[in-house]
Amino acid sequence: MKAGFRQSMAFLHTWSGLVLGWLLFAIFLTGMASYFKAEIHAWTRPELHVAAQPMAAVQRGIDWIEKAHPGLTSLYVTAPTQRDPSMQSYWQTADGKFDQAWLDPKTGAPAARETQGGEFFYRFHYELMMPYPWGRWLACAAAIFMLVAIVSGVITHKRIFKDFFTWRPSKAAQRAWLDAHNMLGVLSLPFHVMIAWTGIITLLTMAMPWPVAANYGKDEAAFYSDTLGNDFIPAAGKPAGSAPTAPMLAAAAKRWGERGVNAVTVINKGDAASRVLISRESNKRIGYRPDMLRFDGVTGASIDGGRKTGPALETYEVMYGLHMGRFSQPILRVLYFLSGVGGAFMVATGLVLWTVKRRPSPLDGKGAGFGHALVEGLNAGAILGVPTAMAGFFWANRLLPLGMAQRGEWESRTFLIVLGLMIAFSLLRPIRRRWVEGAVIAAAAFGLLPVINALTTDRGLIASLAAGDWGMAGMDLTFLGLAGMFGWIALRVSKAPRGKPVKKRNRLDIALEGAE
Amino acid sequence: MTRPASKARVALDITGRSVLAVLGGYAFCSLAGVVLARWLPMSRSEAAITGSILAVPIFVGAAIWCFGVRSAPRMWLGASAATAVLGALLWISLALEPIR
């Protein structure tokens, strides 16, 4: 039925790419943003400033959480860094409920501007704003479809090395889109294979629990103690006092440096089996398991952790670490980001290529079918809508009133609202107009952000450049760069040669033509 | 078959391959991961992790195979054979040492 292995791989490549293409595009963009999660945390909380003494700030945070929630059973506070002044914190109250807040390093209390900050894009990337576990499963599916698309794409691409140097932008549109798609796909092929496989690795315990179950049966806890070591021990059920955390933080700072501490976790607080775990800033190794200092939560004495290790566990940790990119220093982080840009363009050109190829030619006179029109509209809606919605999130961050109830929720909702509006807009406009107008909207959405920033805060682009604040300035400059890119797209599409317009024909016309 | 396949036949073929690739692929790669976990000469945590990590490319390979194999009957036959082999390996390992 299907002649040839290559043809069937071409079919598989097209469909494994298209079915979850829009989703994959959104996952790529939010993933790229996540490499700068710290900078986004900083930009979205302009009231916060870099803490000069991170350990004192962490202690203030711990003090606030304990005072505001007496009887809590566990808490977690991250140290402020030079890239991100906020302190992300979680805690669990006696009734088992979790809560979280980002704390101001100066006071230890929650920051004035309630926002998810960079966490919004990070969580969207693997949870897609869906309840657990559906979003994660969908993200997993997108990753595995991407791997299938990669392998089938390589198989089907006959002259993969020769074609790498082929780009014919002036040829027929369809050929140019294909060349762009091929080039982008091949250019960072190793990155794409790595990022897709390691992406699934980060969700492995959810997606592939069977091998562990086969070896451990019901005793899942034994697997965790065989790998993570015995850090998260269950509560003993006996109440006990709590040793002060400040000396523990001081000990960690002495060992790793004042900015060497990543986070502190207190488990089983008020119980005899209480522990305090202090993790190290993890940018010294790829493997995603930081060094840890452990203390007895009751006596304050140091405990030996006894880290378990093994080749498979280390491989898992390195794969996890490669995806997270936490180890990457600035230049490498930018390369991660640019590879993500390439990937997003690869997905986008693939989506557009599919519709361009099937656009009705003026010569055969057939009008565009409903299905084709829908896909064309959704393409533009997704490709232009997702970035615009991301800009919308930042608009909400600056414009929503500080004291507003559920402010953080509303910022997240703004993303969905803008996305919905862009999709609706796209579906209603004619083919060419929607790309031009949509790109102009995206350009304006990003281009005006630095302006709104300067008007509503004291940390506009000029101020941050003058202060040497490259985190803040970098964000505003990136917004301007993105505005420029979308402006260029709008210009390019509006200037592209027009095919003859397809005349809409109804059944009567067709019947009459048949009779001629 | 020398006559061109009807639309319904093509649709059935593609649906069959897709269902086997996705659902069967997941089942097969999970089974492969389990067999690896139980048979690899490593500690049980190491073997379990190895099986889990390798399940990913095994899924991709299975999906590619589902679409690359020449005919649907051949596909179902091959899938059944491979599953039977893995199933036998799992059964033997369970007989040697039941899940603790």
XYZ file of C-alpha atoms in Angstrom:
616
model
C 0.000 0.000 0.000
C 2.661 2.517 0.884
C 5.489 2.280 -1.590
C 8.755 2.318 0.236
C 10.108 2.744 3.703
C 11.072 6.381 3.044
C 7.557 7.318 2.018
C 6.046 5.755 5.116
C 8.605 7.602 7.234
C 7.661 10.853 5.459
C 4.037 10.189 6.356
C 4.940 9.382 9.964
C 7.135 12.478 10.217
C 4.360 14.752 8.954
C 1.713 13.420 11.279
C 3.787 12.901 14.425
C 4.840 16.504 13.925
C 1.409 17.947 13.177
C -0.767 16.171 15.756
C 0.908 17.855 18.727
C 2.729 20.591 16.778
C 0.948 23.550 18.347
C 1.448 22.114 21.808
C 5.103 21.421 21.126
C 5.537 25.009 19.959
C 4.152 26.314 23.251
C 6.311 23.869 25.216
C 9.403 25.057 23.315
C 8.688 28.749 23.947
C 7.935 28.352 27.647
C 10.951 26.077 27.988
C 13.182 28.724 26.456
C 11.780 31.272 28.868
C 12.484 28.873 31.736
C 16.227 29.039 31.119
C 15.876 32.614 32.288
C 13.441 31.826 35.090
C 15.629 33.683 37.573
C 15.719 36.843 35.441
C 11.948 36.655 34.966
C 11.496 36.272 38.727
C 13.568 39.431 39.132
C 11.809 41.435 36.396
C 8.330 40.551 37.675
C 9.210 41.709 41.218
C 10.782 45.126 40.670
C 10.290 46.004 44.357
C 12.889 43.413 45.367
C 16.606 44.015 45.294
C 19.615 41.716 45.472
C 20.248 40.707 49.073
C 23.699 41.581 50.375
C 23.515 38.831 52.993
C 21.547 35.886 51.657
C 21.781 33.748 54.814
C 20.307 36.479 56.988
C 17.527 36.862 54.421
C 16.804 33.122 54.482
C 16.612 33.201 58.273
C 14.151 36.095 58.096
C 12.081 34.029 55.679
C 12.096 31.008 57.981
C 11.131 33.238 60.916
C 8.194 34.737 59.009
C 6.842 31.376 57.866
C 7.080 29.876 61.352
C 5.458 32.908 62.962
C 2.629 33.040 60.419
C 1.979 29.293 60.515
C 2.517 27.856 63.987
C 2.279 24.077 64.018
C 3.592 23.635 60.494
C 5.184 20.281 59.703
C 7.679 21.220 56.982
C 9.035 24.203 55.145
C 11.336 25.031 52.254
C 13.041 28.346 51.472
C 15.421 29.137 48.630
C 18.219 31.609 49.098
C 18.125 34.856 47.122
C 20.790 35.017 44.436
C 22.358 37.684 42.287
C 20.091 36.716 39.415
C 16.893 36.324 41.443
C 16.308 38.418 44.567
C 13.152 36.566 45.639
C 13.000 33.625 48.013
C 10.680 30.892 46.797
C 9.142 29.079 49.740
C 6.737 26.247 50.461
C 5.355 24.994 53.703
C 3.009 22.272 54.880
C 0.624 22.894 57.731
C -0.508 20.330 60.296
C -3.638 19.519 58.270
C -1.411 18.396 55.406
C -2.126 21.351 53.113
C 0.675 22.939 51.128
C 1.036 26.641 50.490
C 3.677 28.762 48.827
C 4.879 32.322 48.552
C 7.797 34.331 47.223
C 9.398 36.188 50.091
C 11.061 39.590 50.180
C 14.681 39.136 51.318
C 14.553 42.418 53.248
C 11.622 41.478 55.473
C 11.147 37.744 55.105
C 7.472 38.393 54.418
C 5.774 37.737 51.068
C 6.756 40.184 48.330
C 4.318 43.022 47.751
C 3.625 42.051 44.145
C 1.897 38.688 44.138
C 3.039 36.860 41.031
C 4.199 33.448 39.869
C 7.033 35.180 38.012
C 9.268 32.784 36.128
C 7.506 29.857 37.767
C 4.503 30.471 35.514
C 6.432 29.631 32.344
C 8.340 26.835 34.035
C 5.195 25.065 35.235
C 3.342 25.712 32.003
C 6.231 24.017 30.201
C 5.544 20.650 31.831
C 2.056 20.982 33.323
C 0.330 23.081 30.645
C -1.933 24.694 33.288
C -3.758 21.381 33.614
C -4.523 19.446 36.775
C -2.084 16.742 37.798
C -1.243 14.421 36.064
C -2.890 15.253 32.741
C -0.686 18.153 31.747
C 2.462 16.152 32.432
C 1.207 13.220 30.390
C 0.429 15.522 27.493
C 3.891 17.075 27.722
C 5.372 13.562 27.741
C 3.326 12.684 24.673
C 4.561 15.803 22.897
C 8.162 14.836 23.666
C 7.817 11.262 22.449
C 6.005 12.415 19.303
C 8.896 14.818 18.776
C 11.428 11.977 19.055
C 9.450 9.923 16.534
C 9.317 12.978 14.253
C 13.085 13.425 14.553
C 13.965 9.816 13.725
C 11.448 9.564 10.881
C 12.603 12.964 9.633
C 16.240 11.869 9.483
C 15.304 8.604 7.740
C 13.198 10.374 5.165
C 15.640 13.153 4.461
C 17.605 11.671 1.594
C 20.376 14.175 1.102
C 20.600 15.273 4.708
C 24.182 16.511 4.520
C 24.016 18.087 1.079
C 20.693 19.745 1.812
C 22.130 21.340 4.924
C 23.686 23.958 2.686
C 20.603 24.456 0.575
C 18.354 27.401 1.056
C 16.318 28.798 -1.800
C 14.280 31.627 -0.316
C 13.412 33.042 -3.700
C 12.023 29.786 -5.048
C 8.399 28.800 -4.785
C 7.117 29.400 -1.279
C 6.652 25.746 -0.510
C 10.256 24.902 -1.371
C 11.618 27.798 0.690
C 9.602 26.771 3.764
C 10.829 23.200 3.372
C 14.425 24.340 3.110
C 14.035 26.474 6.229
C 12.398 23.617 8.109
C 15.147 21.185 7.081
C 17.936 23.573 7.961
C 16.506 24.414 11.378
C 15.797 20.779 12.099
C 19.263 19.589 11.179
C 21.205 22.545 12.591
C 20.543 21.650 16.203
C 19.631 18.001 15.724
C 21.757 16.767 18.638
C 20.106 19.382 20.874
C 16.624 18.287 19.793
C 17.299 14.615 20.428
C 18.818 15.474 23.803
C 16.116 17.874 24.903
C 13.257 15.554 23.944
C 14.720 12.440 25.551
C 15.869 14.242 28.677
C 12.503 15.962 28.872
C 10.850 12.586 29.251
C 13.536 11.658 31.797
C 12.399 14.539 34.008
C 8.938 12.928 34.063
C 10.221 9.368 34.141
C 8.925 8.340 37.546
C 5.433 9.237 36.366
C 5.648 7.962 32.808
C 7.667 4.774 33.333
C 7.146 3.460 36.863
C 6.911 -0.212 35.787
C 10.583 -1.228 35.928
C 10.809 0.109 39.491
C 7.560 -1.635 40.407
C 8.872 -4.860 38.884
C 11.944 -4.767 41.108
C 10.434 -3.378 44.287
C 6.806 -4.448 44.274
C 4.877 -2.435 46.844
C 8.002 -1.274 48.630
C 8.477 1.904 46.588
C 10.060 3.634 49.588
C 12.967 1.175 49.377
C 13.708 2.386 45.851
C 13.885 5.978 47.044
C 16.099 5.099 49.960
C 18.320 3.049 47.610
C 18.768 6.090 45.392
C 18.173 9.337 47.251
C 19.469 8.105 50.540
C 17.555 8.426 53.761
C 16.756 12.141 53.759
C 12.975 12.227 53.835
C 12.330 10.012 56.805
C 8.800 9.678 58.135
C 7.788 11.464 61.326
C 8.354 9.554 64.600
C 5.118 10.795 66.167
C 6.948 12.089 69.242
C 6.946 15.844 69.807
C 10.353 17.466 70.363
C 11.966 20.900 70.351
C 13.549 22.594 67.328
C 17.172 23.630 67.102
C 17.765 27.115 65.673
C 18.545 27.133 61.954
C 20.808 30.192 61.930
C 23.937 28.297 63.063
C 23.243 25.615 60.458
C 23.010 28.237 57.716
C 26.231 29.784 58.985
C 27.957 26.399 58.824
C 26.774 25.898 55.257
C 27.887 29.381 54.257
C 31.289 28.751 55.824
C 31.657 25.548 53.805
C 30.310 26.696 50.431
C 30.463 30.476 50.586
C 27.749 33.003 51.427
C 26.215 32.573 47.956
C 26.858 28.855 47.817
C 23.644 27.830 49.514
C 20.665 27.010 47.314
C 17.840 26.155 49.694
C 16.963 24.946 53.167
C 14.342 22.319 53.919
C 12.957 21.524 57.352
C 11.008 18.271 57.649
C 8.977 16.850 60.522
C 9.236 20.136 62.417
C 8.438 19.763 66.112
C 8.873 15.992 65.877
C 11.691 13.806 67.203
C 12.577 12.815 63.619
C 13.021 16.383 62.459
C 15.752 17.102 59.917
C 17.178 20.226 58.354
C 18.607 19.777 54.863
C 20.665 22.493 53.261
C 21.416 22.109 49.558
C 24.243 23.628 47.624
C 23.988 25.931 44.621
C 24.075 23.401 41.804
C 25.997 25.130 39.076
C 29.241 23.253 39.547
C 28.214 19.952 38.021
C 25.807 18.792 35.339
C 24.274 15.963 37.358
C 21.089 17.155 38.985
C 21.781 16.283 42.580
C 23.340 18.991 44.691
C 25.622 18.490 47.636
C 23.683 18.443 50.867
C 24.341 19.236 54.505
C 22.118 17.435 56.964
C 21.339 18.372 60.516
C 19.283 16.803 63.242
C 16.326 19.163 63.626
C 16.131 18.647 67.390
C 19.769 18.812 68.480
C 21.288 20.733 65.590
C 24.013 18.119 65.224
C 25.430 17.403 61.801
C 24.405 14.089 60.230
C 26.252 12.071 57.632
C 24.165 11.584 54.503
C 25.807 8.619 52.866
C 25.064 9.477 49.251
C 24.069 6.495 47.167
C 25.460 6.333 43.699
C 25.816 4.081 40.665
C 26.282 4.474 36.896
C 22.588 4.303 36.058
C 21.643 6.767 38.783
C 24.403 9.143 37.708
C 23.258 8.815 34.084
C 19.729 9.688 35.132
C 21.002 12.681 37.082
C 23.146 13.932 34.195
C 20.279 13.548 31.717
C 18.035 15.437 34.127
C 20.707 18.083 34.559
C 21.209 18.486 30.804
C 17.538 19.293 30.383
C 17.449 21.754 33.261
C 20.651 23.494 32.220
C 21.146 24.823 35.747
C 24.878 24.278 35.397
C 25.114 26.527 32.379
C 27.065 29.749 32.688
C 25.848 32.802 30.725
C 27.165 31.943 27.261
C 26.007 28.346 27.438
C 22.640 29.486 28.768
C 22.272 31.776 25.749
C 23.143 28.832 23.489
C 20.438 26.766 25.191
C 18.041 29.642 24.556
C 19.066 30.022 20.892
C 18.758 26.274 20.313
C 15.253 26.560 21.702
C 14.553 29.439 19.310
C 15.755 27.261 16.451
C 13.527 24.463 17.655
C 10.495 26.723 17.908
C 11.109 27.981 14.371
C 11.549 24.410 13.212
C 8.112 23.513 14.559
C 6.572 26.711 13.178
C 8.015 26.282 9.675
C 6.808 22.679 9.681
C 3.274 23.765 10.597
C 3.237 26.521 7.967
C 4.841 24.305 5.331
C 2.024 21.791 5.670
C -0.644 24.386 4.982
C 1.280 26.195 2.253
C 1.758 22.912 0.434
C -1.951 22.262 0.511
C -3.111 25.762 -0.204
C -5.444 25.632 -3.186
C -3.629 26.876 -6.252
C -5.447 29.541 -8.247
C -5.005 27.318 -11.250
C -7.178 24.474 -10.095
C -9.802 26.908 -8.923
C -10.920 24.967 -5.853
C -11.750 27.062 -2.813
C -10.069 26.295 0.491
C -11.955 23.632 2.390
C -13.172 24.206 5.941
C -10.544 21.904 7.444
C -7.715 23.600 5.664
C -8.987 27.058 6.603
C -9.281 25.974 10.218
C -5.723 24.674 10.350
C -4.361 27.789 8.641
C -6.149 29.955 11.169
C -5.032 27.903 14.145
C -1.467 27.928 12.876
C -1.284 31.699 12.957
C -3.241 31.728 16.198
C -0.707 29.450 17.858
C 2.513 30.721 16.288
C 1.702 34.384 16.872
C -0.657 33.871 19.785
C 1.599 31.991 22.193
C 4.369 34.620 22.174
C 1.797 37.426 22.401
C 0.165 35.666 25.340
C 3.570 35.449 27.026
C 3.922 39.201 26.543
C 0.394 39.544 27.909
C 1.500 37.861 31.131
C 4.175 40.511 31.563
C 1.649 43.282 30.801
C -0.601 41.935 33.544
C 2.365 41.782 35.892
C 2.943 45.505 35.488
C -0.654 46.709 35.215
C -2.718 44.676 37.686
C -3.135 46.560 40.985
C -0.778 45.328 43.724
C -3.373 44.633 46.381
C -5.740 42.796 44.053
C -7.189 39.514 45.254
C -5.789 36.463 43.462
C -3.420 38.709 41.583
C -1.098 35.853 40.665
C -4.016 33.817 39.343
C -5.159 36.711 37.191
C -1.738 37.121 35.626
C -1.866 33.471 34.603
C -5.406 33.864 33.323
C -4.285 36.818 31.228
C -2.029 34.454 29.306
C -4.992 32.237 28.411
C -7.252 35.179 27.637
C -4.744 36.743 25.235
C -4.097 33.368 23.601
C -7.826 32.843 23.115
C -8.254 36.304 21.635
C -5.342 35.831 19.234
C -6.724 32.491 18.037
C -10.186 33.967 17.536
C -8.726 36.973 15.734
C -6.638 34.751 13.535
C -9.593 32.590 12.534
C -11.639 35.632 11.571
C -9.080 37.392 9.367
C -8.162 36.474 5.764
C -5.020 34.367 5.287
C -2.421 36.992 4.545
C -3.922 39.733 6.693
C -3.913 37.561 9.807
C -0.179 36.978 9.638
C 0.634 40.638 9.058
C -1.830 41.974 11.623
C -1.010 39.245 14.147
C 2.697 39.929 13.814
C 2.086 43.648 14.294
C 0.096 42.899 17.459
C 2.921 40.682 18.728
C 5.484 43.372 17.907
C 3.471 45.984 19.772
C 2.878 43.662 22.718
C 6.619 43.184 23.198
C 7.778 46.624 22.087
C 5.566 48.455 24.569
C 6.668 46.322 27.532
C 9.857 48.272 28.263
C 7.782 51.451 28.010
C 5.208 50.197 30.507
C 8.044 49.026 32.730
C 9.639 52.477 32.723
C 6.300 54.182 33.338
C 5.138 51.993 36.224
C 8.391 51.253 38.054
C 11.710 52.918 38.775
C 13.587 50.120 37.021
C 13.130 50.973 33.370
C 15.724 50.198 30.714
C 17.655 53.453 31.070
C 17.810 53.092 34.849
C 18.933 49.459 34.757
C 21.579 50.157 32.101
C 22.876 53.033 34.186
C 22.992 50.798 37.268
C 24.680 47.961 35.391
C 21.687 45.726 36.163
C 22.063 43.326 33.250
C 19.297 41.015 34.409
C 16.638 43.718 34.190
C 18.165 45.418 31.168
C 18.539 42.076 29.406
C 14.825 41.373 29.787
C 13.814 44.776 28.373
C 16.333 44.455 25.543
C 15.021 40.987 24.724
C 11.482 42.358 24.572
C 12.686 45.005 22.127
C 14.515 42.389 20.077
C 11.397 40.226 19.878
C 9.357 43.260 18.841
C 11.859 43.848 16.057
C 11.608 40.231 14.941
C 7.813 40.284 14.762
C 7.933 43.636 12.993
C 10.251 42.124 10.408
C 7.873 39.175 9.975
C 4.948 41.550 9.435
C 6.930 43.482 6.838
C 8.129 40.386 5.031
C 4.704 38.778 4.829
C 3.057 41.988 3.621
C 5.639 42.263 0.835
C 5.494 38.584 -0.261
C 4.256 38.122 -3.843
C 0.528 37.565 -4.049
C -0.936 34.566 -5.804
C -4.101 35.143 -7.759
C -7.020 35.256 -5.339
C -9.106 32.111 -5.252
C -12.648 32.803 -6.245
C -15.214 31.358 -3.902
C -17.519 29.115 -5.849
C -20.732 27.527 -4.761
C -22.197 24.273 -6.082
C -24.246 26.082 -8.692
C -21.124 27.668 -10.183
C -19.349 24.332 -10.281
C -22.320 22.678 -11.925
C -22.527 25.470 -14.486
C -18.816 25.248 -15.207
C -19.130 21.521 -15.726
C -21.740 22.213 -18.350
C -19.530 24.611 -20.316
C -2.550 -6.209 -4.373
C -2.376 -4.548 -7.758
C -5.501 -2.384 -7.592
C -5.156 0.894 -5.652
C -6.421 0.561 -2.088
C -9.774 2.114 -1.291
C -9.974 5.059 1.068
C -11.545 2.912 3.747
C -8.721 0.372 3.504
C -6.089 3.072 3.818
C -7.865 4.602 6.784
C -8.086 1.226 8.490
C -4.419 0.532 7.842
C -3.284 3.869 9.232
C -5.583 3.624 12.246
C -4.298 0.158 13.040
C -0.677 1.236 12.808
C -1.331 4.362 14.900
C -3.151 2.488 17.657
C -0.467 -0.190 17.834
C 2.323 2.368 17.692
C 0.937 4.500 20.512
C -0.818 2.082 22.845
C 1.083 -1.019 21.877
C 4.312 0.929 21.765
C 3.839 2.110 25.347
C 2.931 -1.380 26.532
C 5.853 -2.907 24.670
C 8.467 -0.430 25.896
C 7.167 -0.798 29.460
C 7.474 -4.566 29.158
C 10.977 -4.172 27.738
C 11.890 -1.858 30.624
C 10.568 -4.390 33.111
C 12.495 -7.261 31.474
C 15.661 -5.168 31.517
C 15.059 -4.278 35.163
C 14.722 -7.911 36.120
C 17.478 -9.381 33.968
C 20.317 -6.825 33.967
C 23.207 -7.908 36.216
C 23.062 -4.811 38.439
C 21.587 -3.846 41.778
C 17.827 -3.656 41.592
C 17.712 0.138 41.703
C 20.354 0.455 38.992
C 18.644 -2.068 36.735
C 15.258 -0.401 37.236
C 16.656 3.007 36.304
C 18.428 1.578 33.251
C 15.249 -0.130 32.086
C 13.264 3.070 32.537
C 15.736 5.230 30.626
C 16.019 2.743 27.739
C 12.232 2.381 27.485
C 12.197 5.746 25.673
C 14.253 4.812 22.577
C 12.561 1.397 22.582
C 9.199 3.150 22.245
C 10.522 5.286 19.387
C 11.906 2.200 17.642
C 8.627 0.337 18.044
C 6.614 3.259 16.645
C 8.957 3.633 13.665
C 8.708 -0.110 13.031
C 4.883 -0.042 13.132
C 4.832 2.443 10.295
C 7.769 1.043 8.393
C 6.665 -2.587 8.243
C 5.192 -3.453 4.888
C 1.733 -4.723 5.754
C -0.671 -4.719 8.676
C -0.791 -8.532 9.067
C 3.009 -8.605 9.145
C 2.928 -5.868 11.783
C 0.529 -7.699 14.100
C 2.516 -10.911 13.680
C 5.841 -9.266 14.444
C 4.446 -7.336 17.407
C 2.910 -10.486 18.876
C 6.124 -12.443 18.425
C 8.269 -9.785 20.073
C 5.809 -9.393 22.941
C 5.684 -13.157 23.416
C 9.467 -13.327 23.689
C 9.570 -10.524 26.253
C 6.639 -12.009 28.096
C 8.440 -15.338 28.321
C 11.558 -13.650 29.684
C 9.460 -11.860 32.294
C 7.666 -15.060 33.261
C 10.942 -16.918 33.680
C 12.371 -14.142 35.863
C 9.242 -14.151 38.030
C 9.500 -17.913 38.414
C 13.129 -17.595 39.455
C 12.450 -14.775 41.895
C 8.960 -13.446 42.614
C 8.546 -9.710 43.113
C 9.483 -8.937 46.692
